Coordinates of C-alpha atoms and ligand atoms in Angstrom, one line a residue:
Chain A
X960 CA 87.9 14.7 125.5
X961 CA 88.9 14.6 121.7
X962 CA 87.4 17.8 119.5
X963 CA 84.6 15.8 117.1
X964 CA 87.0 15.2 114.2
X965 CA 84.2 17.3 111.6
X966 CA 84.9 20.7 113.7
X967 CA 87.2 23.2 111.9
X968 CA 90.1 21.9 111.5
X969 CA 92.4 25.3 111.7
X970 CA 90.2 26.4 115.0
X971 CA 91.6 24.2 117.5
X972 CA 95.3 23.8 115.8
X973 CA 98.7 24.8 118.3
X974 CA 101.2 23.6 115.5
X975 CA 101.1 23.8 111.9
X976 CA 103.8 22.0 110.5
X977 CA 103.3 23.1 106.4
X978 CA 105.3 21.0 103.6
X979 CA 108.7 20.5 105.7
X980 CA 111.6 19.4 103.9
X981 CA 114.5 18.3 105.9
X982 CA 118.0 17.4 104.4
X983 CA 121.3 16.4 105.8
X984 CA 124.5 16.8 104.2
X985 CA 127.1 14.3 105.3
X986 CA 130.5 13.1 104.0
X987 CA 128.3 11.2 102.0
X988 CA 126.2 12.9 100.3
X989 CA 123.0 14.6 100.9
X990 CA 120.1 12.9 102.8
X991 CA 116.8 13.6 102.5
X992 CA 114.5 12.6 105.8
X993 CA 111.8 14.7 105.1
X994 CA 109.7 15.4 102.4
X995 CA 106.6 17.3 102.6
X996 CA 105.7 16.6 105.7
X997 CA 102.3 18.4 106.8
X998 CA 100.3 18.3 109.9
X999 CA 98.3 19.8 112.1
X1000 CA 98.5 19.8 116.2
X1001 CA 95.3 20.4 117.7
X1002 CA 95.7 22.4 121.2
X1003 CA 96.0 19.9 124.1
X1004 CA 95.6 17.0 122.6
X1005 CA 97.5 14.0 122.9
X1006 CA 99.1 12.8 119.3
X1007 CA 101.0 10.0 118.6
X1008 CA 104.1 9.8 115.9
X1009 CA 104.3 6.4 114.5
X1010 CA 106.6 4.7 111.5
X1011 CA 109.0 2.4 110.5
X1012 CA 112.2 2.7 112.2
X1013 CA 114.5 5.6 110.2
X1014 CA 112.0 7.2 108.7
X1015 CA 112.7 10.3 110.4
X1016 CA 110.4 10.5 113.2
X1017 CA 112.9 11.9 115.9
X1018 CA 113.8 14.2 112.9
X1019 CA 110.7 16.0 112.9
X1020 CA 110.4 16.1 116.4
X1021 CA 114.0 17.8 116.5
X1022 CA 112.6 20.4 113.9
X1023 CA 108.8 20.8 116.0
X1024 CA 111.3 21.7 119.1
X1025 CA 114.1 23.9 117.2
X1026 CA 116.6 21.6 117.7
X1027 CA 116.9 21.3 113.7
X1028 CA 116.5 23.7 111.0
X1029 CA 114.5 22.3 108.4
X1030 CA 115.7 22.7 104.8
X1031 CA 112.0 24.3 103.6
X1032 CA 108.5 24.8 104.4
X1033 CA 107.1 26.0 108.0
X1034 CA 106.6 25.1 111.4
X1035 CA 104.6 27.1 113.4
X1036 CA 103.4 27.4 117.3
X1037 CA 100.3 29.5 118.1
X1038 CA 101.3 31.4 114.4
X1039 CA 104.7 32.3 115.0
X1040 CA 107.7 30.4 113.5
X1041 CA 109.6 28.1 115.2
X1042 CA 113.1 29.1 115.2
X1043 CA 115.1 27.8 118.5
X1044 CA 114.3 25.8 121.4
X1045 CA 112.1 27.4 124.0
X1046 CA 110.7 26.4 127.9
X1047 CA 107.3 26.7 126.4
X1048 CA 107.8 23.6 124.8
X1049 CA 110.0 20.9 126.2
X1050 CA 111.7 17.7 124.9
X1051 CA 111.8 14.4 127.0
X1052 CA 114.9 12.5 125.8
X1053 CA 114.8 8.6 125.7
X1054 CA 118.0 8.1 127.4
X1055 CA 117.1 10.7 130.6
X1056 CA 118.5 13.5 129.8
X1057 CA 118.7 14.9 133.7
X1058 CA 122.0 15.6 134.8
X1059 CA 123.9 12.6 137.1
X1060 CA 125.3 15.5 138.9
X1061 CA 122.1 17.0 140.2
X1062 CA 120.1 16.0 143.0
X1063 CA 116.0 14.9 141.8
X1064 CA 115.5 18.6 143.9
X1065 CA 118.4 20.2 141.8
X1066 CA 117.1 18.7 138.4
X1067 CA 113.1 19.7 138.3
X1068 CA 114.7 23.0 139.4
X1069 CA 116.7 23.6 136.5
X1070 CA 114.2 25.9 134.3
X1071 CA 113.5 27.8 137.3
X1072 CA 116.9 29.3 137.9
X1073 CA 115.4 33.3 138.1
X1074 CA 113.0 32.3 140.5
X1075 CA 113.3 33.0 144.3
X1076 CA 113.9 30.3 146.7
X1077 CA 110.7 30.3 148.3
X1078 CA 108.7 30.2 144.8
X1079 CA 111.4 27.3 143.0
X1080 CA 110.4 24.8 146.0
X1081 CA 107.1 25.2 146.3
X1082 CA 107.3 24.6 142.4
X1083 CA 109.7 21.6 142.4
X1084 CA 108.0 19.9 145.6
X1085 CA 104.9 20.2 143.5
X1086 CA 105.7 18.2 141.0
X1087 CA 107.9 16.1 143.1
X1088 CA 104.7 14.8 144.3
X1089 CA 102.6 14.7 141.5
X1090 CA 105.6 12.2 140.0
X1091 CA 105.4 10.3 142.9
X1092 CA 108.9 10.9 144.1
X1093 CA 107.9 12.3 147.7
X1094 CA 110.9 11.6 149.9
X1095 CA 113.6 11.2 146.6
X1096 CA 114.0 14.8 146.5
X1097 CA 117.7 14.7 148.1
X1098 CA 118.6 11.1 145.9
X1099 CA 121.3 11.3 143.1
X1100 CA 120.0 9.8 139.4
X1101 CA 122.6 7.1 140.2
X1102 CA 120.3 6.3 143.4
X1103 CA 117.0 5.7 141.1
X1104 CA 115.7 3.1 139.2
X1105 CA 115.3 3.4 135.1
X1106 CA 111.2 4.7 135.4
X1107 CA 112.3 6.8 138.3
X1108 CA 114.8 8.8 136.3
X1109 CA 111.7 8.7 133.7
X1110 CA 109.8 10.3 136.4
X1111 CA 112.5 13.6 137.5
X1112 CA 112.7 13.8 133.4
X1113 CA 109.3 14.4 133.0
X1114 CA 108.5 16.5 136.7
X1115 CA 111.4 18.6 135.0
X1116 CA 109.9 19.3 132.1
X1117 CA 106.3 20.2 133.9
X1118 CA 108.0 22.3 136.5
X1119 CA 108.7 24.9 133.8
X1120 CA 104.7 24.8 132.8
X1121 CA 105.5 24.0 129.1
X1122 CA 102.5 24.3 126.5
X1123 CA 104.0 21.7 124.3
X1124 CA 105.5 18.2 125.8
X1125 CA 107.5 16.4 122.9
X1126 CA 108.0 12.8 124.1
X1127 CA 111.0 11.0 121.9
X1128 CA 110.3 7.0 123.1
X1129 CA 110.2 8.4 126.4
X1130 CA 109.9 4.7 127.5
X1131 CA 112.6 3.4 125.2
X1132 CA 115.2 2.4 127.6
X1133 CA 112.3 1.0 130.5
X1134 CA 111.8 -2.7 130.8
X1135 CA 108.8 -3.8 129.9
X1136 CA 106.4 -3.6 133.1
X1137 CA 108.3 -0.5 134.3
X1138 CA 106.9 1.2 130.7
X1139 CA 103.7 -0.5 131.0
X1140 CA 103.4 1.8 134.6
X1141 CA 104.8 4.6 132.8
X1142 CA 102.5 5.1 130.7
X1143 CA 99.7 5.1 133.3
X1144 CA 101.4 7.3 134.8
X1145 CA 101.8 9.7 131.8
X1146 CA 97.7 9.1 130.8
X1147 CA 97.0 10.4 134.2
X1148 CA 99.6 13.3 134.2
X1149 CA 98.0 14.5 130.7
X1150 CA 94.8 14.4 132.4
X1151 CA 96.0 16.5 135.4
X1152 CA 97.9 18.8 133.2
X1153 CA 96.4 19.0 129.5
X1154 CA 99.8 20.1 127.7
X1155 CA 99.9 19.7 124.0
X1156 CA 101.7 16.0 123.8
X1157 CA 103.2 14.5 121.0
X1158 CA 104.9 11.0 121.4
X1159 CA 106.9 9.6 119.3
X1160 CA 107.2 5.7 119.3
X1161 CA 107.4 2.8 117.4
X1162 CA 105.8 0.5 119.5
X1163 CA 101.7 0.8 118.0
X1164 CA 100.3 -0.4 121.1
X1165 CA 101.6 2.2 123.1
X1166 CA 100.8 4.7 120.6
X1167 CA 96.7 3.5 120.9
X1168 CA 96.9 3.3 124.5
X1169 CA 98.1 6.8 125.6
X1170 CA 97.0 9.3 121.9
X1171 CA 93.9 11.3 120.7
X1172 CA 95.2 10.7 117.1
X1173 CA 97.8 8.8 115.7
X1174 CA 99.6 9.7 113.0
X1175 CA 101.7 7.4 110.8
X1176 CA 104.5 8.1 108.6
X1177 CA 105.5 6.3 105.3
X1178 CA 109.6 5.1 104.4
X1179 CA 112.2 7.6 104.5
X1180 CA 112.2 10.4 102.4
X1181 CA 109.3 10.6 104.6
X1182 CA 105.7 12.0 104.6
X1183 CA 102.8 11.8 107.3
X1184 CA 100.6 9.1 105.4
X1185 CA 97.7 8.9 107.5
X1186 CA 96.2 10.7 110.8
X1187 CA 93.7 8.1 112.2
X1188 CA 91.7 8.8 115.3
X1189 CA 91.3 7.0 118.3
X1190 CA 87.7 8.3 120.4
X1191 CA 88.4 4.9 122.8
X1192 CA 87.8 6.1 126.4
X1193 CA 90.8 5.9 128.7
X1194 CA 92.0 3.7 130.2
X1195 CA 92.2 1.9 127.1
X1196 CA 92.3 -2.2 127.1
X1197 CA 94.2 -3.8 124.2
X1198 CA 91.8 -6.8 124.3
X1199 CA 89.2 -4.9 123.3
X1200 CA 88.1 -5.1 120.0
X1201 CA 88.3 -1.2 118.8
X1202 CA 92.2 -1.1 119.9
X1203 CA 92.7 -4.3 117.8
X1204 CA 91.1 -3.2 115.5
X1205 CA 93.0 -0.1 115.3
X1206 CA 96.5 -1.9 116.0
X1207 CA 95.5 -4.4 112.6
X1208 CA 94.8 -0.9 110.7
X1209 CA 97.9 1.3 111.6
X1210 CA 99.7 -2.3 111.2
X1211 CA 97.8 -2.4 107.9
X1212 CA 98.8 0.9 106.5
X1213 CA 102.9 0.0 107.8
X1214 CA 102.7 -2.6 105.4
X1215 CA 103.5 -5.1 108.3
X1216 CA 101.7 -8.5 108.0
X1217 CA 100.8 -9.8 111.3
X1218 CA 101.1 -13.1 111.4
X1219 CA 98.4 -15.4 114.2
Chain B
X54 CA 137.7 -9.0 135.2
X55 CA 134.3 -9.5 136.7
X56 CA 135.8 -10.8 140.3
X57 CA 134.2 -8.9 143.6
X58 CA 137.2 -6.0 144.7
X59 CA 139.3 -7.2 147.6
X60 CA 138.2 -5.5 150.8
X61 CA 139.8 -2.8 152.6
X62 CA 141.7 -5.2 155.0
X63 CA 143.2 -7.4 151.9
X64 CA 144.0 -4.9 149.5
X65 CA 146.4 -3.4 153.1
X66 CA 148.1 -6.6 153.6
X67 CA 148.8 -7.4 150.0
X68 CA 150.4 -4.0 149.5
X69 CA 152.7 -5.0 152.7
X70 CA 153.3 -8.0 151.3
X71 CA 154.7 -6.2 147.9
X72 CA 156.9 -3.7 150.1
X73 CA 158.1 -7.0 151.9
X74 CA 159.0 -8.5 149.4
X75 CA 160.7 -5.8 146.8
X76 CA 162.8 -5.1 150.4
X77 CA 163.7 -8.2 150.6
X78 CA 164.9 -8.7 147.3
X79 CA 166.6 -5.3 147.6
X80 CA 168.5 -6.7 150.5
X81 CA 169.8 -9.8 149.1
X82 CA 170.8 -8.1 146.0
X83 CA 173.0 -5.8 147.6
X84 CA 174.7 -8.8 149.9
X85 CA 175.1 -11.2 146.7
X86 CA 175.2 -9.7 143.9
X87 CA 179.2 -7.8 143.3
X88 CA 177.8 -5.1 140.4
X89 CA 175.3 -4.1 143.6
X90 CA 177.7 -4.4 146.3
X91 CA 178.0 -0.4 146.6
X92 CA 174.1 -0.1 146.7
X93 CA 172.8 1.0 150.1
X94 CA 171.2 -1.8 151.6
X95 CA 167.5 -1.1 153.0
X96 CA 168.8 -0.8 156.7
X97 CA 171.5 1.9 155.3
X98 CA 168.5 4.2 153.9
X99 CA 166.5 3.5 156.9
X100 CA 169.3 4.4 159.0
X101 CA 169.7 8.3 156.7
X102 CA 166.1 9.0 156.3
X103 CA 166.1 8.4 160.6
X104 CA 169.3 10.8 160.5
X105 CA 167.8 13.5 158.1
X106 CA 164.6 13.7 159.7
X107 CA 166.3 14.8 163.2
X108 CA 167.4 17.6 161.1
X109 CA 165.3 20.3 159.8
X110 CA 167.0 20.0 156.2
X111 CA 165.1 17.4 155.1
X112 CA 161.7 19.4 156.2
X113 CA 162.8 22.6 154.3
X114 CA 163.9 20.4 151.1
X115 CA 159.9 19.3 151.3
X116 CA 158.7 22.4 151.7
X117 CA 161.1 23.8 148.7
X118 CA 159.6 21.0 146.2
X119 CA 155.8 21.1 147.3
X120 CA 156.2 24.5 147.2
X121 CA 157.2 24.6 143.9
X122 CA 154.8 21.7 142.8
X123 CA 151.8 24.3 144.3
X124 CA 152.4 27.3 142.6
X125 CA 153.1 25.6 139.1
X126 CA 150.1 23.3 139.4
X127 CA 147.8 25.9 140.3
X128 CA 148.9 28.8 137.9
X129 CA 148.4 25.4 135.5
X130 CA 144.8 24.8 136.5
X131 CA 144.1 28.3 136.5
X132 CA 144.9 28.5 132.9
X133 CA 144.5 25.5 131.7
X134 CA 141.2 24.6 132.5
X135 CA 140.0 27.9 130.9
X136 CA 141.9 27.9 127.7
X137 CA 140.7 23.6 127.4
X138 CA 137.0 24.9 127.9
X139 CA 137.7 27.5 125.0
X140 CA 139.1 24.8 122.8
X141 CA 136.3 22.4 123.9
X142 CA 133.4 24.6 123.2
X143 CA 134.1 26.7 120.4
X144 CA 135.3 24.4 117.1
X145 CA 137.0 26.8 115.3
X146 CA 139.1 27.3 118.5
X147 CA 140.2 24.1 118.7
X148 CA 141.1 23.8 115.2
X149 CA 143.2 26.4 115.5
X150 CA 144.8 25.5 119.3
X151 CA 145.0 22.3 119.7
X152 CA 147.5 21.2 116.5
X153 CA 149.2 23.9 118.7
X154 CA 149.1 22.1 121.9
X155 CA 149.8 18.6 120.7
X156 CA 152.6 19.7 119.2
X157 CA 154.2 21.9 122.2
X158 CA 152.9 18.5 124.1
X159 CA 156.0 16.2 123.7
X160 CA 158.8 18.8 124.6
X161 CA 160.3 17.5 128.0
X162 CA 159.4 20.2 130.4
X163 CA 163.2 19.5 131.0
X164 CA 163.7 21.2 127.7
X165 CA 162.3 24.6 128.8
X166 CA 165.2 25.3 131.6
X167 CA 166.9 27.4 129.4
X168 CA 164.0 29.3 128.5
X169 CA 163.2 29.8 131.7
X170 CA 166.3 30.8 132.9
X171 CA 166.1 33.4 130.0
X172 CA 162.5 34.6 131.0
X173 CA 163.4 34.8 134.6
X174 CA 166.9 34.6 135.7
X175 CA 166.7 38.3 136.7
X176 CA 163.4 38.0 139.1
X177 CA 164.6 40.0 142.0
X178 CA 161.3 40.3 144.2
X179 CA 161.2 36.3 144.8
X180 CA 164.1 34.0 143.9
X181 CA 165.2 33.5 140.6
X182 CA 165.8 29.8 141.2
X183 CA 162.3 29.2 142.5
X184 CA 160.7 31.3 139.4
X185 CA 162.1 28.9 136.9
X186 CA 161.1 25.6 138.6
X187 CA 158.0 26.9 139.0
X188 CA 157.5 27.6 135.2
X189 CA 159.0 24.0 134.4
X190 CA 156.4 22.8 136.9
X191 CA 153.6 24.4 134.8
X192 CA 154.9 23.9 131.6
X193 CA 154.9 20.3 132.8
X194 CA 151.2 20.3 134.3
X195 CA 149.8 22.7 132.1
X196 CA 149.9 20.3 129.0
X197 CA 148.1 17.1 130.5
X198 CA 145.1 19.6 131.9
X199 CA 144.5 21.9 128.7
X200 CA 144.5 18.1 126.9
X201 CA 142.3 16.7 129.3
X202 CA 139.7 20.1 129.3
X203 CA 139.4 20.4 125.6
X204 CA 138.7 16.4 125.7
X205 CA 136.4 16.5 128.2
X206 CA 134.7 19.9 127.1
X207 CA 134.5 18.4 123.7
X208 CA 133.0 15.3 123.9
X209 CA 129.8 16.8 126.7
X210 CA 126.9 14.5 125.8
X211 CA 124.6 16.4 123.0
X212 CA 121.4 15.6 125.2
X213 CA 123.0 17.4 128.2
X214 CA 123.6 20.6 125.8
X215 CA 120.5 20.3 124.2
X216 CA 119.0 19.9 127.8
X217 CA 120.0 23.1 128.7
X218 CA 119.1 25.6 125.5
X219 CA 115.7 24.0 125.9
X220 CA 114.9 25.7 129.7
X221 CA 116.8 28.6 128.3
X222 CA 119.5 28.5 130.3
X223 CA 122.9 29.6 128.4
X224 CA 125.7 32.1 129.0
X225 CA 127.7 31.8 132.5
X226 CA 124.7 29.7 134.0
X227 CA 125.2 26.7 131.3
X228 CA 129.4 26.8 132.3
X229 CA 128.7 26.7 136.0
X230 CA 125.7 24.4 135.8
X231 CA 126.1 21.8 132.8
X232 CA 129.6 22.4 131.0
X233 CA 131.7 22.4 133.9
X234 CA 130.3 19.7 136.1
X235 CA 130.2 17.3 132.8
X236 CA 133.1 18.0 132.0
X237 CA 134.7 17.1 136.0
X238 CA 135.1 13.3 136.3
X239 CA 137.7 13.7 133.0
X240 CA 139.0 17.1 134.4
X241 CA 139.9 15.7 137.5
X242 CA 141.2 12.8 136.4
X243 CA 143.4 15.0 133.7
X244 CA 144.6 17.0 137.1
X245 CA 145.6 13.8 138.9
X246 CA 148.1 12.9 136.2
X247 CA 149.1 16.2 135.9
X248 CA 150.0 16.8 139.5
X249 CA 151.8 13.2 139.7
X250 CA 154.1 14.7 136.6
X251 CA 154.7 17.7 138.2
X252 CA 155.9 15.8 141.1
X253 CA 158.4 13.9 138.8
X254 CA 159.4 17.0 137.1
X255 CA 160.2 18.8 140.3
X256 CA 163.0 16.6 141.2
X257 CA 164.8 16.8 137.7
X258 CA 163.9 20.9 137.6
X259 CA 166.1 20.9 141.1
X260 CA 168.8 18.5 140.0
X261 CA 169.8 21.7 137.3
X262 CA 169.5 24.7 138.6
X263 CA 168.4 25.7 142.1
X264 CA 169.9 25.2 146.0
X265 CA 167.4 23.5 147.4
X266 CA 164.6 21.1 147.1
X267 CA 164.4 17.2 147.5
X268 CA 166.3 16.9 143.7
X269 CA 169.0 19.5 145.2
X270 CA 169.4 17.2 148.2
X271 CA 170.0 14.6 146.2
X272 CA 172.5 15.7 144.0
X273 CA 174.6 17.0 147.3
X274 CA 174.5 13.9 149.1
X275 CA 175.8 12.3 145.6
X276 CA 178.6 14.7 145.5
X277 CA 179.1 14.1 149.2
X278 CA 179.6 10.3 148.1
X279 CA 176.5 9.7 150.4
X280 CA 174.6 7.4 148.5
X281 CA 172.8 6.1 151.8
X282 CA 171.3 9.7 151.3
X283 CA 170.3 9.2 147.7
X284 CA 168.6 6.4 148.8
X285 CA 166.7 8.1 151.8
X286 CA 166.0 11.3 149.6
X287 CA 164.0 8.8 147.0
X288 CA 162.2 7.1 149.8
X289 CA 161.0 10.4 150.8
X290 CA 159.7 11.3 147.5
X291 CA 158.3 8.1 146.7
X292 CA 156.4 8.5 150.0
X293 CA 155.0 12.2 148.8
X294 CA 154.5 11.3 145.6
X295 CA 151.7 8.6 147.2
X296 CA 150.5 11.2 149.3
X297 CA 150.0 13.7 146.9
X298 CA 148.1 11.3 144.4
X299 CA 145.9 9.6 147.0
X300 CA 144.7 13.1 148.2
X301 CA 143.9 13.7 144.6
X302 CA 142.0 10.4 144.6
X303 CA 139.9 11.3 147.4
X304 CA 138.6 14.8 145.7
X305 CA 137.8 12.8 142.8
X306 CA 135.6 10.8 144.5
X307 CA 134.3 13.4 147.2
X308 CA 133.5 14.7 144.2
X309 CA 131.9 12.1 142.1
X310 CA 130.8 9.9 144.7
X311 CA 127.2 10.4 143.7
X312 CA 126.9 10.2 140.1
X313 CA 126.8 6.6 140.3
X314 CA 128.8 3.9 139.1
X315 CA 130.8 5.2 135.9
X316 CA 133.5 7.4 138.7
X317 CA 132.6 6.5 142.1
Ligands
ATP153 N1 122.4 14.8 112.1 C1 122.2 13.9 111.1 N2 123.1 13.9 110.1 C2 122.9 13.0 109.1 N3 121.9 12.2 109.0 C3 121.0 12.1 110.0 C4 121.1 13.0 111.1 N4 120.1 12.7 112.0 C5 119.4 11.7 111.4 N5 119.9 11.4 110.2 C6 119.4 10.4 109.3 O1 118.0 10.6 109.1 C7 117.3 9.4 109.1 C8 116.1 9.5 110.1 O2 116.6 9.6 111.4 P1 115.7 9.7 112.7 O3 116.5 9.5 113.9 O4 114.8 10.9 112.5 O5 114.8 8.4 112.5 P2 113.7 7.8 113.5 O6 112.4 7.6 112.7 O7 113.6 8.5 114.7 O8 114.3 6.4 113.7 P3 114.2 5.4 115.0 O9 112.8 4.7 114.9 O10 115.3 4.4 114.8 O11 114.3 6.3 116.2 C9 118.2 8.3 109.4 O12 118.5 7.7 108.2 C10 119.4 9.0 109.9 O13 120.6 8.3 109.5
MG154 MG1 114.1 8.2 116.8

């Protein structure tokens, strides 16, 4: 699945994110989140964001989207700069971000507002299913459970056939054997679908279970410090010794001792 | 705090058992108590609201004040709502309004009757009178629901905003599809105190200058030393006022009733 790590690195690469420099001004003061951060996003590969909480992780996922300007260098998609947010590369919020006032039909639907009526269902009852929310289509968020809101939230962001999925803790506000499910349930969408994902989280485990390549920033002001890559076949058991293994590395480079 | 609501069937009876009991103590205040001895007793107002309502007066007073209370609420939401999502939305807008509103805010709508008597004394196509309660009426509503917009408008979740430039959907779309309906639970609720002011403020508007209306009724059967007729003339608003606010109470919740918890 994962390009051999030796092939040229440009050939493959959606986003180029070149010496970015990100700085906010507050009442405060200036604060600098950023600084030089580079990488390279290979096309539809799964990469995971992972640092110590602060660091400015949801920062550079804010700039990668065109949320935030960033103060210098370059972010670029397929070569062009990233300016402003666009459908062809959506955001999945932590805390859903579909609208209480929409029903799950309404919601998935929302990025397909030109489209005729005929087209927009066939679309939204598409992904209805492939979320595994046949028969919720009519329900109100405030009739679904936490990973069932996860689910519209992410069926709305397919619907709109994105290139790029950016995934901010999408499993942040799950308990824990609802975000064990959803990440199943996000390995086998990525399967189905092949976007361009890139998850931010700061839980390591889930970051080895679900990405091609992890890549792990240092203390704010911060910098990518390392890009490690993970070849385990899906799905991927963390009692086996290469995801240990990996988990005492990225641990490792954190500077986080695990104690046992 | 966290005790299960009362059902349906309780929460009835303990409100009967309130009215009960504030007629009761009504009653024997009136009997014992000399300072209250010219208070009509319940059975007096009960007696005049029976009388009034043989009558049509009473009817055409109501009609007068909700009349009144429609027009100026309305021409309130209509721009109200409008000029609160402009001072919501757009920052520099509400730097500039909304000193401007707060201060206007405090002025008893009371305090406009001489403006509008200036503004419209010499309507000729619809009554004069009527005019000017209806601008108290909106001067009176139209504060509460601007206040409530800009609040409302101002305070949208980011993600929800956010949301919304990222499937590209902006211009008169994002209004009618994000801004508006998460702005609605504090709208609305901004619109039921507004109309239950207006209702208050229409009595006092008709007490000063026009012929008719439940506060013109009032004042008439006060300088007809019918005070039996005060007292009816109250009942009757208290008993509209209740109306007015529970209808608003149910279009909230129509309206809300399935985003969850938080407003239904
Ligand atoms: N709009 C802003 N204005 C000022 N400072 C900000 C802003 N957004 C983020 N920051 C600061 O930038 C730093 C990084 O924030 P960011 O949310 O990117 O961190 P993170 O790595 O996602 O953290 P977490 O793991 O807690 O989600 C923090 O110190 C935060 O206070
Ligand atoms: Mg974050």
């Amino acid at each position: 699945m994962t390009p051999p790590p030796d092939a040229d690195p440009s050939a493959g690469d959606k986003i180029l994110v070149r010496d970015v420099h990100k700085t906010f001004s507050t009442k405060k003061g200036d604060v600098q989140v950023l600084e030089g951060v580079d990488l390279a996003v290979r096309d539809r590969e799964f990469l995971a964001i992972v640092g110590p909480s602060g660091c400015g992780k949801s920062t550079l996922l804010n700039c990668m989207a065109g949320f935030e300007r960033i103060s210098t260098g370059s972010i670029e998609i397929d070569g062009v700069e990233v300016t402003a947010p666009s459908p062809k590369r959506v955001f999945v919020f932590q805390e859903t971000g579909i609208f209480p006032w929409f029903s799950v039909w309404d919601n998935i639907g929302f990025g397909l507002s030109r489209m005729p009526f005929e087209q927009k269902h066939e679309i939204v009852m598409r992904y209805i299913r492939m979320v595994g929310l046949d028969g919720f289509e009519k329900s109100f968020p405030s009739e679904l459970s936490g990973g069932m809101k996860q689910r519209v939230e992410f069926a709305r962001a397919l619907a709109v056939d994105p290139d790029v999925l950016y995934l901010d803790e999408p499993f942040g506000a799950l308990d824990a054997f609802t975000r064990l499910e959803m990440r199943r349930e996000v390995v086998r969408i990525w399967g189905e679908t092949h976007k361009t994902c890139i998850l931010v989280t700061h839980d390591v485990e889930e970051a080895i279970e679900l990405a091609d390549r992890i890549a792990v920033m240092t203390q704010r002001p911060a910098r990518i410090q390392t890009v490690l890559d993970n070849p385990q076949p899906r799905p991927r058991d963390p009692d086996r010794r290469e995801f240990r293994a990996l988990k005492d590395e990225i641990f490792g480079i954190l500077g986080v001792e695990r104690s046992v | 705090m966290n005790r299960p609501p009362p059902g349906p069937v309780r929460t009835f009876a303990s409100a009967v058992a309130g009215f009960a009991a504030f007629l009761l103590v009504w009653q024997l205040s009136v009997s014992f108590v000399p300072f209250l001895e010219r208070v009509p007793a319940p059975a007096d107002t009960a007696r005049a609201i029976s009388q009034l309502a043989t009558g049509d007066l009473l009817w055409k007073s109501i009609v007068a004040s909700v009349f009144r209370v429609a027009w100026g609420f309305c021409l309130a939401v209509g721009i109200g709502i409008p000029l609160g999502v402009l001072l919501g939305w757009v920052p520099t807008a509400r730097a500039v309004g909304n000193p401007v509103v707060q201060a206007l805010r405090p002025i008893s709508p009371i305090a406009w009757l001489p403006i509008a008597v200036l503004l419209f004394g010499r309507t000729r196509w619809f009554s004069a009178a009527d005019v000017e309660a209806i601008f108290i009426i909106f001067i009176a509503s139209f504060f509460p629901i601007v206040t409530a917009t800009t609040s409302a408008v101002s305070s949208i979740d980011h993600k929800y905003i956010r949301s919304a430039a990222n499937f590209g959907v902006g211009g008169s779309l994002l209004f009618r599809r994000v801004i508006l309906p998460a702005a609605m639970p504090q709208i609305l609720t901004g619109l039921r105190l507004a109309l239950g002011i207006a209702w208050v403020v229409v009595v006092a508007a008709e007490m000063l200058g026009v012929q008719s209306g439940l506060g013109y009724q009032i004042n008439d059967s006060r300088n007809n030393l019918r005070y039996d007729l005060v007292t009816a003339v109250m009942a009757v608003i208290a008993v509209i006022g209740l109306l007015l606010d529970s209808a608003m109470s149910r279009i909230e919740h129509a309206t809300l009733a399935r985003r969850g918890a938080r407003h239904a």
